[in-house]
mmCIF file of C-alpha atoms in Angstrom:
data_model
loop_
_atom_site.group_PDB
_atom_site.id
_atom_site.type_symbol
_atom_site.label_atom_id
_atom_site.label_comp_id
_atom_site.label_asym_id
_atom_site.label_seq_id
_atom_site.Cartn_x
_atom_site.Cartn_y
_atom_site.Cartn_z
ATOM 1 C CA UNK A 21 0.000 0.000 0.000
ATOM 2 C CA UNK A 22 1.320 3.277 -0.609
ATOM 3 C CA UNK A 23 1.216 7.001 0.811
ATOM 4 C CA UNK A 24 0.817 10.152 -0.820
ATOM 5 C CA UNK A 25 2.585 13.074 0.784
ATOM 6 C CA UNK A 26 1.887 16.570 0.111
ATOM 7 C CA UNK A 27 5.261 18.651 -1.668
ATOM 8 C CA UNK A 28 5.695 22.269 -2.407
ATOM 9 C CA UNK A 29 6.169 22.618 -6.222
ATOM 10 C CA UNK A 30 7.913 25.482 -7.804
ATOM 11 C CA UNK A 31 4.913 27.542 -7.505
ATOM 12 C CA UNK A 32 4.953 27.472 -4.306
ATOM 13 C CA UNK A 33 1.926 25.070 -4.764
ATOM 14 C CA UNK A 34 1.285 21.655 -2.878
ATOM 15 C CA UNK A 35 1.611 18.475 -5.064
ATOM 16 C CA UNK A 36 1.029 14.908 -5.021
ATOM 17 C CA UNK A 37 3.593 12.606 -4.805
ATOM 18 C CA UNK A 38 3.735 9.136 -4.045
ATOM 19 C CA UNK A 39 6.132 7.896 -1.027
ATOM 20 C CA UNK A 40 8.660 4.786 -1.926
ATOM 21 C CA UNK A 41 7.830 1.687 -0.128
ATOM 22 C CA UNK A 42 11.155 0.619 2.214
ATOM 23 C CA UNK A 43 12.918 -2.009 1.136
ATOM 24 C CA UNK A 44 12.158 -5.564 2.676
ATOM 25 C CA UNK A 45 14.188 -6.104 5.564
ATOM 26 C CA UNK A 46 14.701 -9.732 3.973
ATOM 27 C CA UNK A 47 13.803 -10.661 0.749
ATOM 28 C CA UNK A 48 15.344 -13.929 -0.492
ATOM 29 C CA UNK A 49 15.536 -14.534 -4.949
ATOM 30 C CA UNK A 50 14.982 -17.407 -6.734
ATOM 31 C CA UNK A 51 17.246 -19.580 -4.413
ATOM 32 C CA UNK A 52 18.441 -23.122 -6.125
ATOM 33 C CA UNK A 53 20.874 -24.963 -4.144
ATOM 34 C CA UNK A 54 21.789 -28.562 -5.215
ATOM 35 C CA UNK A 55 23.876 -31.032 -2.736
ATOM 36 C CA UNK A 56 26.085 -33.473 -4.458
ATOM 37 C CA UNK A 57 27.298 -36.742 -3.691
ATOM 38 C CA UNK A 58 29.685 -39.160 -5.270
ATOM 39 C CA UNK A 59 27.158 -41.322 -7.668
ATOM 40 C CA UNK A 60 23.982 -39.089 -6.778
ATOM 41 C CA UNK A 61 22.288 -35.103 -6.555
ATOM 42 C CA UNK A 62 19.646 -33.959 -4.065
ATOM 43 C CA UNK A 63 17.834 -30.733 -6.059
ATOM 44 C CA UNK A 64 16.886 -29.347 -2.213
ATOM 45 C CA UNK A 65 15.501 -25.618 -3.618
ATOM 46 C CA UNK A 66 14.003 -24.426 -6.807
ATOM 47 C CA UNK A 67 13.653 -20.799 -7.397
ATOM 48 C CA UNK A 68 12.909 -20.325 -3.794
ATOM 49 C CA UNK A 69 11.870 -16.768 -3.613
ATOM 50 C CA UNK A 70 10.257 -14.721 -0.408
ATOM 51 C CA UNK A 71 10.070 -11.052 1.445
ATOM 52 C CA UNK A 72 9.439 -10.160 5.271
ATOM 53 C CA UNK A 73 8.686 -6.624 5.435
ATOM 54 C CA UNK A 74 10.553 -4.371 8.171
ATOM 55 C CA UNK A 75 8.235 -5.440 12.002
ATOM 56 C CA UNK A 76 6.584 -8.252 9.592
ATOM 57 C CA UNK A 77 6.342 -12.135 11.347
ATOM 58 C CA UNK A 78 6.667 -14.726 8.617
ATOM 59 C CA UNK A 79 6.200 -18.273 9.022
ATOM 60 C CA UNK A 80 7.411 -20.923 6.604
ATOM 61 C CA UNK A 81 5.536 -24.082 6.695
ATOM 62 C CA UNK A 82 6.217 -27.279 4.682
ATOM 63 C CA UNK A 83 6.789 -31.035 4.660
ATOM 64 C CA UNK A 84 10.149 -32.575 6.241
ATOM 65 C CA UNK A 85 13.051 -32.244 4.269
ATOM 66 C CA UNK A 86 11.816 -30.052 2.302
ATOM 67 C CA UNK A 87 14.750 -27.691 2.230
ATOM 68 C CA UNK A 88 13.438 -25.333 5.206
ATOM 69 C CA UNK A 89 16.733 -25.449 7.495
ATOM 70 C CA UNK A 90 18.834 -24.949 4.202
ATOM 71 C CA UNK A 91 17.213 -21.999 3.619
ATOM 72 C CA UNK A 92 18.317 -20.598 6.687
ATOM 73 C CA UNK A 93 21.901 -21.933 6.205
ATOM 74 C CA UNK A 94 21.579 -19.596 2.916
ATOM 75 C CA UNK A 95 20.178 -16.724 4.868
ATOM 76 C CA UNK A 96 22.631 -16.842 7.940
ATOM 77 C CA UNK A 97 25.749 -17.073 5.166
ATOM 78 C CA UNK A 98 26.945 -20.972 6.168
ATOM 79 C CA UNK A 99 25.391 -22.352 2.746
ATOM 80 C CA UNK A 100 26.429 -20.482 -0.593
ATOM 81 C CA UNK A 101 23.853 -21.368 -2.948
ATOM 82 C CA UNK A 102 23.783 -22.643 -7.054
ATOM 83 C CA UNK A 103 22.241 -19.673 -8.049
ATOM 84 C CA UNK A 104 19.818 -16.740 -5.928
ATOM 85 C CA UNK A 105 20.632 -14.113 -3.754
ATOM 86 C CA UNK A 106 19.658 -12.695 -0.417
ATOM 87 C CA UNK A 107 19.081 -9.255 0.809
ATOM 88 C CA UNK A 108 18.511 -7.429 3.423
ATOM 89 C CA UNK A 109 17.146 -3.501 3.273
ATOM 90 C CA UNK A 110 17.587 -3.854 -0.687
ATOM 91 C CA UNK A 111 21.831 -4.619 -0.018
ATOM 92 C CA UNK A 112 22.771 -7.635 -1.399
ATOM 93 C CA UNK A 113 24.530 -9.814 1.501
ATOM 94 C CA UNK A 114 24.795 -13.707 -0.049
ATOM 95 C CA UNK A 115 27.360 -15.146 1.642
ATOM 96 C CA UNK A 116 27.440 -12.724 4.399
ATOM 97 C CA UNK A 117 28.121 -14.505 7.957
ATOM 98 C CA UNK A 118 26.678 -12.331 11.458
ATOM 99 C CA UNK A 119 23.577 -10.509 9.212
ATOM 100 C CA UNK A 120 20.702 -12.960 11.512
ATOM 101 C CA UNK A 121 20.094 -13.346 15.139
ATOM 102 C CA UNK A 122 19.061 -16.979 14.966
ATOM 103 C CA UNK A 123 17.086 -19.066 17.273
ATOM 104 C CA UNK A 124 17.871 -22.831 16.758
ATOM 105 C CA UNK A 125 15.177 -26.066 17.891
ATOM 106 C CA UNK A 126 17.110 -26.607 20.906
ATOM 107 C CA UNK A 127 17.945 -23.592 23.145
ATOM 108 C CA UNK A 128 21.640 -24.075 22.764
ATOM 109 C CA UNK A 129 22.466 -22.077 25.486
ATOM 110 C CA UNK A 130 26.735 -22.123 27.160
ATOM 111 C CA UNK A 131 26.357 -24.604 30.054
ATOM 112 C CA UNK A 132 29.256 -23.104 31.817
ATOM 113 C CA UNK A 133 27.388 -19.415 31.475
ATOM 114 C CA UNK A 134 24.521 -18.206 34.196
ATOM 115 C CA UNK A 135 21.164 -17.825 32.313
ATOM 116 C CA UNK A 136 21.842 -14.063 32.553
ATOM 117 C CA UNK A 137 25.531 -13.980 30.621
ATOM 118 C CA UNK A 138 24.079 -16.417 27.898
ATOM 119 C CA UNK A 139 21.225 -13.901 27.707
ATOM 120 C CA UNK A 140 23.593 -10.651 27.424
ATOM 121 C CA UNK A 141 26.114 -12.583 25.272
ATOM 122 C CA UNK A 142 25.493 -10.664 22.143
ATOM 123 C CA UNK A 143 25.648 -7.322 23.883
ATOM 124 C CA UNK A 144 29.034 -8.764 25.352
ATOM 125 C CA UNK A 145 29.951 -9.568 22.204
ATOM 126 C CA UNK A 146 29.483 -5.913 20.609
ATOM 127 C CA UNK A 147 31.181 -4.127 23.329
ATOM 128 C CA UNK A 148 28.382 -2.793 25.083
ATOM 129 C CA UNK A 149 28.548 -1.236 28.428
ATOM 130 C CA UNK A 150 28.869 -4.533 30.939
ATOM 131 C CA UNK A 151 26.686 -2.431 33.116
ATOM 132 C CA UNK A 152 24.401 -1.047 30.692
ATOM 133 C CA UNK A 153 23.977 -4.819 29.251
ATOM 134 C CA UNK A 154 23.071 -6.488 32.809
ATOM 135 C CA UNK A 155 20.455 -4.037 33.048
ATOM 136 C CA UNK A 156 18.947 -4.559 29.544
ATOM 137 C CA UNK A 157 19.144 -8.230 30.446
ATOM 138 C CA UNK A 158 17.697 -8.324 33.554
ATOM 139 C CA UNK A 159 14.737 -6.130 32.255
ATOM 140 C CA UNK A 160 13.806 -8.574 29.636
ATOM 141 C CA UNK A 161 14.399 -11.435 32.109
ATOM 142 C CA UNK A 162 12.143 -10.675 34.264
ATOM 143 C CA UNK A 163 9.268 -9.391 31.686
ATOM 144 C CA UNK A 164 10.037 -13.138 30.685
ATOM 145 C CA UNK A 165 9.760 -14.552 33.994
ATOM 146 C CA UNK A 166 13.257 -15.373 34.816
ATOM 147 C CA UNK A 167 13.651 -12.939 37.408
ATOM 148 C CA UNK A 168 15.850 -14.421 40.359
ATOM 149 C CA UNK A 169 17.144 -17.148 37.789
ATOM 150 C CA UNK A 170 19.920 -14.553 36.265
ATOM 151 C CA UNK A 171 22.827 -16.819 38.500
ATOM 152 C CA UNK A 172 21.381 -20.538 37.652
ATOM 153 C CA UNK A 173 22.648 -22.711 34.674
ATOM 154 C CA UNK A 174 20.906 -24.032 31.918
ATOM 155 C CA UNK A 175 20.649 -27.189 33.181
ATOM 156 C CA UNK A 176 18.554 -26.041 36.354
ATOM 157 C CA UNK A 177 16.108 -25.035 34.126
ATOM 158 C CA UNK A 178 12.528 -26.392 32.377
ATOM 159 C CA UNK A 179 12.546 -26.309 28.716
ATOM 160 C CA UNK A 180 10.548 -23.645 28.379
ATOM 161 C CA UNK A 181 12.749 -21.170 30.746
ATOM 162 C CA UNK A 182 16.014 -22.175 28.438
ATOM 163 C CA UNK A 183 13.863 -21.538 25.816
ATOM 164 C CA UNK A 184 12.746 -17.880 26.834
ATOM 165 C CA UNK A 185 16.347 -17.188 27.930
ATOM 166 C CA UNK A 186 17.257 -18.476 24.305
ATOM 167 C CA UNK A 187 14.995 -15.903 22.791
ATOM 168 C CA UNK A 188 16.044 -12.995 24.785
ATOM 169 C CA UNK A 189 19.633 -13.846 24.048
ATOM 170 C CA UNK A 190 18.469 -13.821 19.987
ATOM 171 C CA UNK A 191 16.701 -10.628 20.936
ATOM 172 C CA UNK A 192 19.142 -9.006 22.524
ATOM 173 C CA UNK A 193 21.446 -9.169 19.003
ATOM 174 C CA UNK A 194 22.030 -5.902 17.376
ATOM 175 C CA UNK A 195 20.723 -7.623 13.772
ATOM 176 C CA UNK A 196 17.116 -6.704 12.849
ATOM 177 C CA UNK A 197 16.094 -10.059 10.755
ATOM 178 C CA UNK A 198 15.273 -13.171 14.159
ATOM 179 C CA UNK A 199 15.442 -16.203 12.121
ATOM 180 C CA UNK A 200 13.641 -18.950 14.351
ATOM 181 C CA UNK A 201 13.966 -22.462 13.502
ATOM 182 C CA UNK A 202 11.158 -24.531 15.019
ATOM 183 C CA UNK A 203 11.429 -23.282 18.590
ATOM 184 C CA UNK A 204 8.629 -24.773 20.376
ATOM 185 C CA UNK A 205 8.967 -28.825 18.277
ATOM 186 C CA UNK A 206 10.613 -29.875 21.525
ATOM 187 C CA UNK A 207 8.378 -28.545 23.779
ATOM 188 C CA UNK A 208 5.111 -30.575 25.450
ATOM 189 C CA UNK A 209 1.481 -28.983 24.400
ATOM 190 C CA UNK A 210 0.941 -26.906 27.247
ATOM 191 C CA UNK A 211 4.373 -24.975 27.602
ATOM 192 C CA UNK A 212 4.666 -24.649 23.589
ATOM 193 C CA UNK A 213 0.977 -22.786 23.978
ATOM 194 C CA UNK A 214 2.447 -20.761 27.175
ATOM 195 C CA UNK A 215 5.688 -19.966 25.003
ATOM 196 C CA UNK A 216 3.415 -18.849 21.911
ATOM 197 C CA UNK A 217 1.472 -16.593 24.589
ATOM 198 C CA UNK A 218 4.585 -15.025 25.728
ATOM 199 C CA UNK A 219 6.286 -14.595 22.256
ATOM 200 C CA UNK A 220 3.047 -12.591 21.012
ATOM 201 C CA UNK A 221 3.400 -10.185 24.272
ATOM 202 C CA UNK A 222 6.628 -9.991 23.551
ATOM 203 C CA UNK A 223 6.835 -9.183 19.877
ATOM 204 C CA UNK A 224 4.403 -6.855 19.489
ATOM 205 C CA UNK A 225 5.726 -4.584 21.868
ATOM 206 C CA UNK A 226 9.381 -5.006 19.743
ATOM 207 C CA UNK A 227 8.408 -5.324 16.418
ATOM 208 C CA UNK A 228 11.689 -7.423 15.269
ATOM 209 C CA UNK A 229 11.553 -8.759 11.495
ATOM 210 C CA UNK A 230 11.125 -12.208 12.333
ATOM 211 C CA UNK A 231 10.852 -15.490 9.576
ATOM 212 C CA UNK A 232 10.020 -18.617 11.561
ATOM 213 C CA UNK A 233 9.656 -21.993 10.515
ATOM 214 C CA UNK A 234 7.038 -24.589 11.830
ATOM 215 C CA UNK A 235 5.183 -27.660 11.317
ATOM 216 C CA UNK A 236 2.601 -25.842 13.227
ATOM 217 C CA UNK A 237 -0.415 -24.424 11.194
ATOM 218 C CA UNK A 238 -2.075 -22.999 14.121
ATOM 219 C CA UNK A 239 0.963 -22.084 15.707
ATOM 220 C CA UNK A 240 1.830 -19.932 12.474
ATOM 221 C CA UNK A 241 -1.826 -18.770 11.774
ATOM 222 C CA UNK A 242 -1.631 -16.966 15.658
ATOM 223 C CA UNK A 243 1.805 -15.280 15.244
ATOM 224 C CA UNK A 244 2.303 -14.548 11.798
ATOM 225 C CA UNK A 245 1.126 -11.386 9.445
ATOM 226 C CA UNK A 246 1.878 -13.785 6.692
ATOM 227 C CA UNK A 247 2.904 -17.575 5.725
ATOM 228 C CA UNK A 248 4.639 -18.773 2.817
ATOM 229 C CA UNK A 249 3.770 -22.589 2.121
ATOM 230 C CA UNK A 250 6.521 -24.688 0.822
ATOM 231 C CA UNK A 251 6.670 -27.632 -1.483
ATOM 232 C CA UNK A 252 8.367 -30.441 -0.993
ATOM 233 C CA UNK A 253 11.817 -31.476 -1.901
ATOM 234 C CA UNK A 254 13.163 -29.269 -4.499
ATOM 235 C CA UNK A 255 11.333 -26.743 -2.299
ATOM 236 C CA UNK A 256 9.592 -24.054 -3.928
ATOM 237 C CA UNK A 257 6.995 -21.726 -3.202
ATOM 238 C CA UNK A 258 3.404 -23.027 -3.258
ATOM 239 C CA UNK A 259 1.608 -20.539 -2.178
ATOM 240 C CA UNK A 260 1.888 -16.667 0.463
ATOM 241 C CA UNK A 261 -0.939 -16.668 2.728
ATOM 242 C CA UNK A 262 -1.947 -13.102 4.527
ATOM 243 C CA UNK A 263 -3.194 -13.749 7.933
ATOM 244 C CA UNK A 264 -6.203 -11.170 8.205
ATOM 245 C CA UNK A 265 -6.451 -11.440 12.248
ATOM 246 C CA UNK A 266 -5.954 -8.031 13.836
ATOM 247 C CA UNK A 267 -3.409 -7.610 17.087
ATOM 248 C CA UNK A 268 -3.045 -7.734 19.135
ATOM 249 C CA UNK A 269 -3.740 -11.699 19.231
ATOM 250 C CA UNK A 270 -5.156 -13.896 21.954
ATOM 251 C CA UNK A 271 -5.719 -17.644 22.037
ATOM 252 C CA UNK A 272 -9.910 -17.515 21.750
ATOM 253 C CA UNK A 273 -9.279 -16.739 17.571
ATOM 254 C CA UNK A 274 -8.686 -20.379 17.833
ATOM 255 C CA UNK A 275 -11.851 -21.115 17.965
ATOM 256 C CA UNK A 276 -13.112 -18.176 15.342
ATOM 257 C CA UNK A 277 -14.875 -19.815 12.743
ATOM 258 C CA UNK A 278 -12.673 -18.047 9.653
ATOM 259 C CA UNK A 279 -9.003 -18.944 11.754
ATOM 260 C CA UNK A 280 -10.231 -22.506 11.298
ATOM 261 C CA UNK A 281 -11.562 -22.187 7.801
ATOM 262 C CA UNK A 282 -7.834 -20.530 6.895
ATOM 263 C CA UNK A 283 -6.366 -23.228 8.911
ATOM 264 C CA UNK A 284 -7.856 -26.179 6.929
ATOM 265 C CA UNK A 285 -7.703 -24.219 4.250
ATOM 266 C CA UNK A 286 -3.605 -24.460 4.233
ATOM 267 C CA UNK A 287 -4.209 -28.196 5.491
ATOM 268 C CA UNK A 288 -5.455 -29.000 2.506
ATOM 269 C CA UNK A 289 -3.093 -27.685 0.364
ATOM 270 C CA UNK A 290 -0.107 -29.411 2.530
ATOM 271 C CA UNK A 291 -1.826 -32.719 2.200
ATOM 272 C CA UNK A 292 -2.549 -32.727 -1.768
ATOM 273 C CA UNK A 293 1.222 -31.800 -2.143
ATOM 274 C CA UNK A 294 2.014 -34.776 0.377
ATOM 275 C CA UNK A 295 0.055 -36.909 -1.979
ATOM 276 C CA UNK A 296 1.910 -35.885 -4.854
ATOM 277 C CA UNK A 297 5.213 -37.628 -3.301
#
């Protein structure tokens, strides 16, 4: 959608002119990426192509093995691909390690670090203030109830406290683009729909660019503005759903008669490409 905003013309005059959209914050082009082996190929992406818009949530949903994780390799700079590119506010950064703050399946955080220096890590890391860093941290840690864990270790911890401490430490990275990779799959039902509770509260009041992947329909359908479908193996694009659901968002659209409608909706289409294979 565009603006118009008002100029004065030569004349003196006001005039019409129309604003220029920003530039995604992450717009990924044609991607194909091919994996070879001695006596065989695996074609894992075909013309893989997608855009998260700067404060936009994305989700990227499609079957296993389907070339998902890749695509982050590709995005965070570990993976150089056959052909494509990847940019990020309209600069082209292929190749280009440090560009994502990226949340993995498992919370990976440093055993041997308190919950509070894994969580300030990537302030550490760009030579913020140590002072000025604990305080950021222990802010979000205790909007994320963690407040009087900051001096336990990972391993004291439930799964879904490592994984709120993993978040905040992806947070707290200077980069604009989160990419998360499945961060709830190892979760039970319960915590994954108290983690999905918190991570709404939480982005909406920061607004990060954020692409997510997930098996999860639901789980994309409440957190996303949009969600690209993916094919499987070469993945492509199938199809880029909007997700019309004002925010702020609150668990009882699950039971709105159009959020299920969308939901089997992109059910559908995931099974009939399942079928194909």
């Amino acid at each position: 959608m565009t603006h118009q905003a008002s100029l004065p013309d030569h004349d003196g005059q006001r005039r019409s002119s129309t604003a220029v959209p920003p530039a995604p914050a992450l717009e990924v082009r044609s991607l194909h990426i091919t994996f070879r082996e001695r006596r065989s190929e695996v074609h894992v992406l075909d013309g893989l192509s997608l855009q998260v818009q700067p404060g936009e949530f994305v989700s990227l949903i499609g079957p296993s093995g389907s070339g998902k994780s890749t695509l982050f390799h590709i995005i965070g700079g570990l993976t150089a691909p056959d052909a494509g590119s990847v940019l990020m506010d309209g600069q082209d950064v292929t190749g280009e390690k440090g560009r994502i703050a990226y949340m993995p399946q498992q919370p990976a955080l440093f055993p041997w670090r308190t919950v509070e220096d894994n969580v300030l890590l990537p302030e550490e890391l760009r030579g913020a203030s140590k002072t000025a860093a604990r305080e950021n941290a222990r802010s979000w840690m205790e909007r994320a109830g963690l407040a009087g864990f900051e001096k336990a270790y990972p391993h004291t911890l439930s799964g879904g406290m490592q994984q709120r401490a993993a978040f905040l430490r992806a947070l707290m990275s200077p980069q604009e683009v989160m990419c998360l990779d499945e961060p709830f799959s190892a979760l039970d039902a319960l915590t994954r729909s108290d983690m999905q509770r918190w991570l709404l509260d939480i982005w909406e009041d920061t607004r990060r660019s954020v692409l997510m992947i997930t098996h999860h329909i639901e789980e994309a359908l409440l957190l996303s503005d949009s969600i690209y479908i993916l094919s499987a193996r070469p993945g492509t694009i199938l199809k880029r759903v909007e997700v019309p659901f004002p925010r702020p968002r609150r668990e009882d659209i699950l039971n709105d008669p159009s959020f299920i409608s969308l939901k089997t909706e992109i059910s559908a289409i995931m099974r009939e490409e399942q079928h194909k294979h």
